[in-house]
C-alpha positions as a printed Julia matrix, in Angstrom:
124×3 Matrix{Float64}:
 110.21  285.39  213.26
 106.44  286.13  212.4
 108.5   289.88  211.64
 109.84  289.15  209.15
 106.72  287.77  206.53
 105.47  291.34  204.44
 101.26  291.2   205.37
 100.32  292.47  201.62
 102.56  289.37  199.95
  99.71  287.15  198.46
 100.14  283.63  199.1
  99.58  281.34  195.9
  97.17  278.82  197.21
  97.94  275.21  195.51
  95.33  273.14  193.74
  95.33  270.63  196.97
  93.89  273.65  199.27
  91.0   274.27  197.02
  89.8   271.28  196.4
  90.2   270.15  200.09
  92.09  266.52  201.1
  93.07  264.16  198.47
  91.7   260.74  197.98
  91.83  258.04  200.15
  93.85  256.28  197.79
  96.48  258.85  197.6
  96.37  259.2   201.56
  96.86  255.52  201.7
  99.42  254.99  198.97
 101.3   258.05  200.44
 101.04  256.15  204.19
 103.03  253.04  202.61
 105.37  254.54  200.84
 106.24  256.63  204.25
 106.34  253.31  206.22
 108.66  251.61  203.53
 110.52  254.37  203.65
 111.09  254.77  207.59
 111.52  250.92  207.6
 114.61  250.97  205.95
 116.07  253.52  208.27
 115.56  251.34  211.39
 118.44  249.85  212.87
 117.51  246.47  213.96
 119.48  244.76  217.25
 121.65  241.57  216.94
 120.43  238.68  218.21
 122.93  239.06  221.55
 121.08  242.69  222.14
 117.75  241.14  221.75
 118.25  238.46  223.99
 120.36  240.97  226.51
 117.29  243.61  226.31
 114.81  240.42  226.82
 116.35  239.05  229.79
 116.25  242.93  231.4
 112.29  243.12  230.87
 111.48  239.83  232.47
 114.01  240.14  235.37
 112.32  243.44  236.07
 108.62  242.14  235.32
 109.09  238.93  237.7
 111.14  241.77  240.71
 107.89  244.02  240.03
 105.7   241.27  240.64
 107.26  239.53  243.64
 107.31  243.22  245.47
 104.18  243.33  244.89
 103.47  239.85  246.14
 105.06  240.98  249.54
 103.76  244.3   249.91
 100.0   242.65  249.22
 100.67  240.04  251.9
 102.45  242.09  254.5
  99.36  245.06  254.22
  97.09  242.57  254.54
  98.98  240.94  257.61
  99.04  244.09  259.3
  94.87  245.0   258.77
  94.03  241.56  259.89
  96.23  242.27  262.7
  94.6   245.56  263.58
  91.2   243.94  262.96
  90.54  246.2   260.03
  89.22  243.0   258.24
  88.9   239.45  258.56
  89.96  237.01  255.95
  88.24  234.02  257.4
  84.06  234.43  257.52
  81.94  231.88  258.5
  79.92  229.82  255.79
  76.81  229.33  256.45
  74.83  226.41  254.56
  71.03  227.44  253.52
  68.62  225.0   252.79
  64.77  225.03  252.97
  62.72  222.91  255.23
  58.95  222.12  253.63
  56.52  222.59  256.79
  53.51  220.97  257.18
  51.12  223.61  255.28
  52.98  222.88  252.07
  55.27  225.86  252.41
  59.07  226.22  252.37
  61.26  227.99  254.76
  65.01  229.25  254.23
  66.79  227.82  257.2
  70.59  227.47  257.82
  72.11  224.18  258.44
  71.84  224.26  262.53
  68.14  225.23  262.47
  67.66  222.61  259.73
  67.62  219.67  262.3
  65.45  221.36  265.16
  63.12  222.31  262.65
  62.94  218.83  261.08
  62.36  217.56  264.44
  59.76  219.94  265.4
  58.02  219.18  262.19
  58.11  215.54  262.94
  56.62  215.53  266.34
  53.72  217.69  265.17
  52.79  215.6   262.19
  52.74  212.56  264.59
């Protein structure tokens, strides 16, 4: 194709090239007019397609979703199986015992009662 253009024909170069892009006011008048234009030349569905093509997307959403819902749980069954993870962990409460030097010390909630007890019987 590129054969068949003579390389000595000048091109004429319009007023547009010289002077660069026009204004943003032409751009955006030009924009509107293109979307009025390709407006009209959608064909919009009936109100039997809609629904139809509405009813398809959620029936697939809600089928995506609930294989995913079982494929999440049965992974997860078969790593907690295999001891990959565990789902349940131990809480542990912290709470912080004052001592009798005025200082406080980070204790969880089974140490919390020796400790108490301890401090007791050396205050006394």
């Amino acid at each position: 194709m590129a054969d068949n253009v003579k390389p000595d024909k000048k091109v004429k170069v319009s007023e547009k090239d010289k002077k660069g892009k026009p204004s943003i006011g032409k751009r955006l008048s030009l924009f509107f007019s293109n979307l009025k234009a390709e407006l009209k030349r959608v064909v919009w569905p009936d109100r039997k397609k809609l629904i139809q093509s509405t009813m398809t997307v959620i029936a697939i959403a809600l089928t995506a979703g609930i294989l995913l819902f079982v494929l999440d749980s049965l992974l997860g069954a078969i790593l907690e199986g295999v001891g990959f993870y565990d789902v349940t962990t131990p809480t542990t409460v912290s709470t912080t015992v004052a001592t009798t030097e005025g200082t406080t010390v980070p204790t969880t909630t089974a140490e919390t009662t020796a400790s108490a007890a301890t401090t007791a019987a050396t205050s006394g």
